[in-house]
Amino acid sequence: MSSPVARGAAWLRRIARRSRRLLPDSKHPAQMVVAGFALAIAVGTVLLMLPISSETGTVTHWVNALFTATSAVCVTGLVVVDTPGHWSTFGESVVLGMIQIGGFGIMTLASMLGMLVARRFGLRMRRTAQTETKSLGLGDIRSVVAGVITVSLIVELVTTTVLTTRFTLGYGESLQHAAYLGLFHAVSAFNNAGFSLYSDSLVRFATDPWICLPMVIAFVIGGLGFPVLFEIGRRLRHQRRYWSLHARVTLGTYATLAVIGVAAFLSFEWNNPGTLGRFGVPGKLLAGFFHGLAPRTAGFNSVDVGELHPATMLVTDVLMFIGGGSAGTAGGIKVTTFALLAFVILTEVRGETNVHILGRKLPVVVHRQALTVVLVGGGLVFVAALALMVLSPFRLDAVLFESVSAFGTVGLSTGITSQLPQAGQLVLVLLMFAGRLGPITLASALALRERGRRYDFPEERPIVG
């Protein structure tokens, strides 16, 4: 008969073997991302409920704390309480820390999940792609983490310096307070969070290029995604000839949608007295440029969103739903997903069988993954908008705008967020969490679960359309 120690050791070995089979990183690494963000939100909620976090020194209601923590960690920017009016300096610091953790975590974990998915490629394809693009190597986790930290700190430091200088020289703020304002808005901009220490966001700075343009540059860089930024850096240093397909699609689609967004905003809002109509031509151009890019999920506004023309709101809905680049701080279904489906449609219209993009053939499995992400995202927005219409007295255009903003982790609002009932706010909490992590985890899970089938049923073609 074995001793109790031996039996215990054997039992521990069995538990260890079973645990290795059940650990999320063995089969479903995306689960670790979800669990990590849920834990960060829980910790942030507890910290924000502390009396020291509010200006009045009282306990914040758990729904308000949960909503703010989710919005900060998911780098959204929707708020149910006035950020500078309700939170103390400690509370604002907690929000700032959660924004940084959320943005850093998304860029790092999404990049590593993308590398893990890349391991599903054949050896020949991997070697060819890496030879031509010299993109992130498999297992290059250390360079990913170091790169994300470096990019984040550099962009935030430069933006903080410019904003601090402007707040000091242009608005008479003390150096200490100006530095605090500059740091908060720089971190919020780069991480596409949309939180501001001004109750009107950036409306008071709508015609100030020294405030608006640094913010635009910061949230565009953060929204492109770390893989694209890494490749741009490598190209600038080594003058490489080839770009990866991902970088070319991301940059091309992002630029195209930016032009469409700016043109649409200027066209629809040029004479609107509630938005651009009260500015001169330079102010209109600056505010139009800012708002043409903000829906890519920056979340800041320099005009009153509630006064937008219905056509502008609809265009903004589309831009918010598409979002920014993969493995970046922007949300949405991502510009690559949108572009891939556009090429799939173009191929079908032409009557061709294979999808080709910029000299590369697109695998059929990618079609299905992109279509799944779009349909699931659209379904979530529809369900959330329907729930908000049932729970609140607001019209479809307002609740749809709010739902798309939450799913795309944008943060723009027509002003109804704080007026929603608590049940409606909890709907937005779930939508922000799903919108921030859903496209990433869903796409990676679909890719990692891909496997062949040993048999097929007889083929039959139903009528389409």
XYZ file of C-alpha atoms in Angstrom:
465
model
C 0.000 0.000 0.000
C 1.419 3.356 -0.985
C 2.001 6.056 1.594
C -0.272 9.118 1.932
C 2.536 11.258 0.517
C 2.828 9.067 -2.571
C -0.939 9.008 -3.040
C -1.030 12.785 -2.671
C 1.760 13.230 -5.183
C -0.009 10.961 -7.656
C -3.234 12.874 -7.151
C -1.463 16.190 -7.771
C 0.097 14.819 -10.951
C -3.324 13.753 -12.229
C -4.754 17.177 -11.421
C -1.842 18.851 -13.204
C -2.330 16.718 -16.321
C -6.049 17.492 -16.418
C -5.430 21.182 -15.762
C -3.034 21.407 -18.682
C -5.721 19.955 -20.910
C -8.326 22.389 -19.621
C -6.296 25.580 -19.370
C -7.619 28.342 -21.605
C -4.244 28.947 -23.251
C -4.082 25.362 -24.469
C -7.265 25.417 -26.536
C -8.963 28.755 -26.097
C -6.369 31.462 -25.299
C -8.970 34.152 -26.001
C -10.643 33.159 -22.739
C -7.647 34.528 -20.868
C -8.183 37.912 -22.517
C -11.834 37.978 -21.474
C -11.030 36.891 -17.916
C -8.245 39.456 -17.601
C -10.421 42.353 -18.710
C -13.301 41.227 -16.499
C -10.937 41.181 -13.512
C -9.632 44.665 -14.349
C -13.204 45.987 -14.548
C -14.087 44.392 -11.213
C -11.063 45.935 -9.476
C -11.774 49.312 -11.073
C -15.404 49.175 -9.951
C -14.398 48.557 -6.342
C -11.861 51.401 -6.405
C -14.368 53.843 -7.896
C -16.937 52.967 -5.242
C -14.571 54.103 -2.473
C -15.485 57.446 -0.855
C -12.043 58.809 -1.723
C -12.864 58.480 -5.432
C -15.733 61.001 -5.418
C -15.589 64.769 -4.952
C -18.217 64.610 -2.200
C -16.454 61.840 -0.273
C -19.458 59.521 -0.517
C -19.800 56.015 -1.912
C -20.600 55.961 -5.632
C -23.510 53.741 -6.677
C -22.257 50.425 -7.998
C -23.948 50.843 -11.390
C -22.206 54.188 -11.965
C -18.883 52.740 -10.829
C -19.312 49.621 -12.972
C -20.297 51.662 -16.025
C -17.319 54.013 -15.647
C -14.872 51.156 -15.025
C -16.131 49.234 -18.063
C -15.996 52.347 -20.228
C -12.426 53.079 -19.084
C -10.997 49.552 -19.370
C -12.743 49.044 -22.719
C -11.461 52.518 -23.754
C -14.924 53.689 -24.766
C -15.606 57.063 -23.143
C -19.338 56.872 -22.497
C -20.141 58.302 -19.055
C -23.139 58.357 -16.740
C -21.613 60.919 -14.350
C -19.666 64.065 -15.153
C -15.989 63.070 -15.073
C -14.503 66.323 -13.680
C -17.537 67.066 -11.502
C -18.126 63.682 -9.863
C -14.678 62.118 -9.515
C -11.953 63.379 -7.246
C -8.321 63.541 -8.332
C -7.907 60.017 -6.976
C -10.952 58.836 -8.924
C -9.689 60.511 -12.098
C -6.325 58.816 -11.577
C -8.075 55.443 -11.272
C -9.911 56.133 -14.536
C -6.638 57.148 -16.191
C -4.930 53.979 -14.972
C -7.734 51.796 -16.295
C -7.554 53.523 -19.680
C -3.828 52.824 -19.874
C -4.262 49.214 -18.797
C -7.114 48.683 -21.246
C -5.299 50.214 -24.214
C -2.007 48.487 -23.469
C -3.753 45.178 -22.880
C -5.720 45.331 -26.109
C -2.689 46.167 -28.250
C -0.504 43.541 -26.618
C -2.979 40.680 -26.319
C -4.522 41.225 -29.744
C -1.070 41.241 -31.347
C -0.091 38.028 -29.560
C -3.397 36.358 -30.462
C -2.741 37.318 -34.065
C 0.682 35.711 -33.890
C -0.847 32.586 -32.364
C -3.356 32.411 -35.202
C -0.507 32.842 -37.669
C 0.952 29.553 -36.432
C -1.914 27.840 -38.223
C -0.344 28.789 -41.545
C 1.831 26.322 -43.414
C 5.582 26.547 -43.009
C 6.124 27.574 -46.611
C 3.554 30.374 -46.364
C 5.046 31.619 -43.087
C 8.557 31.666 -44.480
C 7.454 33.444 -47.648
C 5.466 36.067 -45.772
C 8.221 36.752 -43.261
C 10.862 36.956 -45.996
C 8.896 39.538 -47.935
C 7.519 41.606 -45.081
C 9.855 40.894 -42.159
C 6.775 41.358 -39.975
C 6.431 40.163 -36.400
C 7.973 36.757 -36.001
C 6.166 33.872 -34.394
C 6.732 33.729 -30.679
C 8.184 37.251 -30.729
C 6.275 38.132 -27.573
C 9.063 40.119 -25.985
C 9.314 42.466 -28.966
C 5.534 42.909 -28.966
C 5.405 43.946 -25.317
C 8.479 46.176 -25.610
C 7.191 47.703 -28.828
C 3.754 48.479 -27.412
C 5.289 50.089 -24.315
C 7.725 52.133 -26.407
C 5.125 53.363 -28.886
C 2.638 54.171 -26.130
C 5.113 56.126 -24.022
C 6.590 58.065 -26.951
C 3.236 59.134 -28.405
C 1.765 59.961 -25.010
C 4.873 61.876 -23.920
C 5.025 63.991 -27.079
C 1.284 64.696 -26.969
C 1.467 65.541 -23.267
C 4.294 68.004 -23.909
C 2.421 69.817 -26.682
C -0.849 69.979 -24.740
C 0.868 71.078 -21.520
C 2.614 73.897 -23.358
C -0.662 75.023 -24.910
C -2.632 74.871 -21.663
C 0.103 76.889 -19.929
C 0.768 79.558 -22.539
C -2.639 79.773 -24.181
C -5.030 79.346 -21.261
C -3.062 80.516 -18.235
C -3.048 77.199 -16.390
C -0.347 76.575 -13.814
C 2.409 74.250 -14.995
C 1.353 71.498 -12.595
C -2.320 71.602 -13.562
C -1.491 71.979 -17.253
C 0.747 68.901 -17.066
C -2.073 66.940 -15.426
C -4.546 68.043 -18.100
C -2.053 67.287 -20.847
C -1.222 63.817 -19.518
C -4.849 62.819 -19.004
C -5.965 63.908 -22.458
C -2.865 62.480 -24.160
C -3.397 59.041 -22.624
C -7.116 59.200 -23.351
C -6.485 60.219 -26.970
C -3.820 57.636 -27.804
C -5.936 54.875 -26.274
C -9.036 56.123 -28.139
C -10.833 56.391 -24.801
C -12.683 59.688 -25.195
C -12.595 60.640 -21.500
C -12.061 64.353 -20.895
C -11.540 66.534 -17.836
C -13.903 69.087 -19.361
C -17.642 68.571 -19.095
C -18.143 69.587 -22.737
C -15.301 67.323 -23.962
C -13.334 69.546 -26.393
C -16.131 71.887 -27.510
C -14.381 74.918 -26.001
C -11.291 74.086 -28.072
C -13.108 73.479 -31.369
C -11.142 76.154 -33.251
C -7.800 75.650 -31.477
C -5.434 73.623 -33.708
C -2.842 73.330 -30.928
C -5.309 71.244 -28.937
C -7.293 69.446 -31.641
C -4.511 68.430 -34.049
C -2.231 66.757 -31.447
C -5.283 64.862 -30.204
C -6.124 63.748 -33.756
C -2.566 62.562 -34.397
C -2.526 60.633 -31.117
C -5.815 58.800 -31.634
C -5.052 58.047 -35.295
C -1.706 56.478 -34.350
C -3.355 54.436 -31.605
C -6.198 53.417 -33.902
C -4.009 52.047 -36.694
C -2.900 49.069 -34.620
C 0.510 47.983 -33.379
C 1.317 45.559 -36.261
C 0.941 48.422 -38.754
C 2.945 50.821 -36.580
C 5.663 48.180 -36.191
C 5.840 47.707 -39.936
C 5.947 51.455 -40.603
C 8.834 51.735 -38.154
C 10.712 48.883 -39.794
C 10.185 50.441 -43.208
C 11.428 53.850 -42.088
C 14.556 52.316 -40.580
C 15.438 49.856 -43.325
C 13.613 51.207 -46.398
C 12.105 47.817 -47.154
C 10.447 47.304 -50.510
C 7.470 45.148 -49.513
C 4.483 45.860 -47.305
C 2.396 43.114 -45.774
C -1.157 42.692 -47.038
C -2.513 43.627 -43.617
C -0.639 46.940 -43.548
C -1.632 47.890 -47.082
C -5.308 47.065 -46.526
C -5.401 48.845 -43.157
C -3.702 52.046 -44.333
C -5.618 52.221 -47.607
C -9.033 51.599 -46.079
C -8.393 53.856 -43.097
C -7.370 56.737 -45.373
C -10.353 56.218 -47.675
C -12.858 56.185 -44.830
C -11.161 59.235 -43.283
C -11.669 61.227 -46.484
C -15.301 60.084 -46.690
C -15.919 60.975 -43.044
C -14.421 64.471 -43.294
C -16.198 65.217 -46.585
C -19.559 64.004 -45.266
C -19.289 65.974 -42.022
C -18.337 69.186 -43.793
C -21.066 68.756 -46.400
C -23.926 68.046 -43.993
C -22.883 70.376 -41.167
C -21.414 73.387 -43.001
C -24.440 75.628 -42.418
C -25.847 73.913 -39.311
C -26.030 76.660 -36.655
C -25.816 74.068 -33.887
C -22.459 72.709 -35.085
C -20.227 74.241 -37.792
C -22.476 77.132 -38.793
C -21.229 79.358 -35.967
C -17.555 79.138 -37.026
C -15.556 80.876 -39.705
C -14.097 78.897 -42.591
C -10.850 77.886 -40.765
C -12.847 76.795 -37.720
C -15.273 74.815 -39.874
C -12.431 73.024 -41.628
C -10.693 72.181 -38.337
C -13.860 70.953 -36.611
C -14.916 69.042 -39.732
C -11.501 67.383 -39.942
C -11.634 66.507 -36.248
C -15.125 65.015 -36.395
C -14.483 63.207 -39.652
C -11.810 61.187 -37.845
C -13.244 61.030 -34.309
C -15.770 58.245 -35.097
C -12.821 55.918 -35.756
C -13.197 55.479 -32.270
C -11.680 58.440 -30.520
C -14.852 59.495 -28.716
C -13.959 63.178 -28.311
C -16.263 65.836 -29.725
C -15.634 69.498 -30.494
C -19.264 70.265 -31.417
C -22.543 69.244 -29.807
C -23.289 65.737 -31.087
C -26.951 66.141 -30.166
C -27.244 68.903 -32.782
C -25.925 66.842 -35.695
C -27.972 66.512 -38.877
C -29.662 63.077 -39.149
C -27.593 62.302 -42.257
C -24.393 63.051 -40.339
C -25.508 60.785 -37.516
C -26.140 57.954 -39.961
C -22.701 58.328 -41.553
C -21.190 58.479 -38.066
C -23.029 55.261 -37.147
C -21.400 53.473 -40.087
C -17.923 54.823 -39.318
C -18.247 53.891 -35.629
C -19.359 50.367 -36.525
C -16.366 49.873 -38.843
C -13.871 51.294 -36.346
C -10.096 51.290 -36.776
C -7.182 48.925 -37.264
C -6.734 45.476 -35.771
C -4.626 45.062 -32.612
C -4.979 48.771 -31.894
C -6.853 50.845 -29.371
C -9.772 51.472 -31.747
C -12.889 49.308 -31.664
C -15.523 48.276 -34.209
C -15.397 45.352 -36.606
C -12.074 46.781 -37.899
C -11.227 48.287 -41.267
C -9.594 45.079 -42.494
C -12.803 43.121 -41.929
C -14.780 45.760 -43.832
C -12.279 45.831 -46.698
C -12.128 42.043 -46.995
C -15.912 41.789 -47.294
C -15.883 44.574 -49.878
C -13.434 42.547 -51.984
C -15.560 39.423 -51.501
C -18.608 41.280 -52.825
C -16.621 42.703 -55.747
C -15.384 39.222 -56.644
C -18.932 37.838 -56.531
C -20.229 40.672 -58.738
C -17.500 39.926 -61.270
C -18.453 36.267 -61.286
C -14.998 35.115 -60.197
C -14.406 32.179 -57.870
C -11.321 33.304 -55.930
C -10.853 36.581 -54.044
C -7.612 38.382 -54.838
C -6.408 41.425 -52.920
C -3.319 43.393 -53.951
C -1.580 40.415 -55.508
C -2.604 37.903 -52.844
C -5.305 35.226 -52.807
C -7.652 35.406 -49.831
C -8.345 32.036 -48.141
C -12.002 30.997 -48.120
C -11.932 30.583 -44.342
C -11.186 34.309 -43.967
C -14.413 35.097 -45.872
C -16.412 33.175 -43.299
C -14.595 34.718 -40.345
C -15.123 38.272 -41.613
C -18.792 37.595 -42.364
C -19.291 36.090 -38.906
C -17.734 39.076 -37.134
C -19.907 41.532 -39.076
C -23.154 39.616 -38.586
C -22.536 39.008 -34.870
C -21.645 42.677 -34.388
C -24.729 43.810 -36.247
C -26.872 41.429 -34.221
C -25.508 42.765 -30.932
C -26.207 46.350 -31.970
C -29.739 45.449 -33.069
C -30.565 43.644 -29.826
C -29.108 46.443 -27.702
C -30.967 49.164 -29.627
C -34.210 47.211 -29.330
C -33.684 46.783 -25.585
C -32.980 50.500 -25.122
C -36.117 51.425 -27.060
C -38.161 49.199 -24.755
C -36.483 50.449 -21.582
C -36.363 54.174 -22.392
C -38.505 56.850 -24.075
C -35.858 57.829 -26.635
C -36.214 57.580 -30.433
C -34.541 55.042 -32.689
C -31.879 57.405 -34.020
C -30.691 58.253 -30.480
C -30.617 54.699 -29.116
C -29.061 53.350 -32.315
C -26.316 55.975 -32.098
C -25.736 55.071 -28.449
C -25.656 51.326 -29.200
C -23.228 51.639 -32.106
C -21.029 53.946 -30.037
C -20.929 51.416 -27.199
C -20.251 48.429 -29.478
C -17.569 50.320 -31.403
C -16.095 51.553 -28.080
C -16.276 55.078 -29.474
C -17.791 57.148 -26.672
C -19.701 59.697 -28.738
C -23.182 60.340 -27.380
C -26.196 62.492 -28.087
C -26.429 63.085 -24.333
C -28.862 60.358 -23.313
C -26.425 58.025 -21.525
C -26.987 59.402 -18.035
C -30.744 59.617 -18.642
C -31.128 55.923 -19.388
C -32.572 53.716 -16.630
C -30.112 51.505 -14.801
C -31.242 48.488 -16.812
C -30.432 50.376 -20.010
C -27.023 51.375 -18.668
C -26.273 47.743 -17.844
C -27.188 46.858 -21.438
C -24.533 49.324 -22.583
C -22.039 47.824 -20.104
C -22.479 44.407 -21.687
C -22.320 45.917 -25.172
C -19.089 47.794 -24.433
C -17.479 44.636 -23.088
C -18.669 42.549 -26.040
C -17.703 45.245 -28.528
C -14.214 45.635 -27.103
C -13.363 41.936 -26.840
C -15.904 40.289 -29.118
C -14.303 40.865 -32.544
C -10.850 39.958 -31.229
C -11.811 36.799 -29.378
C -14.352 35.686 -31.972
C -11.958 36.018 -34.891
C -9.110 34.282 -33.066
C -11.403 31.537 -31.745
C -12.748 30.860 -35.243
C -9.239 30.647 -36.650
C -7.927 28.415 -33.861
C -10.917 26.069 -34.089
C -10.519 25.582 -37.831
C -10.306 21.895 -38.707
C -11.043 19.697 -41.646
C -14.080 17.434 -42.025
C -13.661 13.802 -42.998
C -16.872 13.643 -44.995
C -19.314 15.905 -46.844
C -23.027 15.660 -47.538
C -24.443 15.755 -51.063
C -24.333 19.246 -52.540
C -27.543 21.188 -53.190
C -27.879 24.870 -54.092
C -30.793 26.843 -52.583
C -32.202 29.972 -54.197
C -30.399 33.120 -53.043
C -32.205 36.451 -53.224
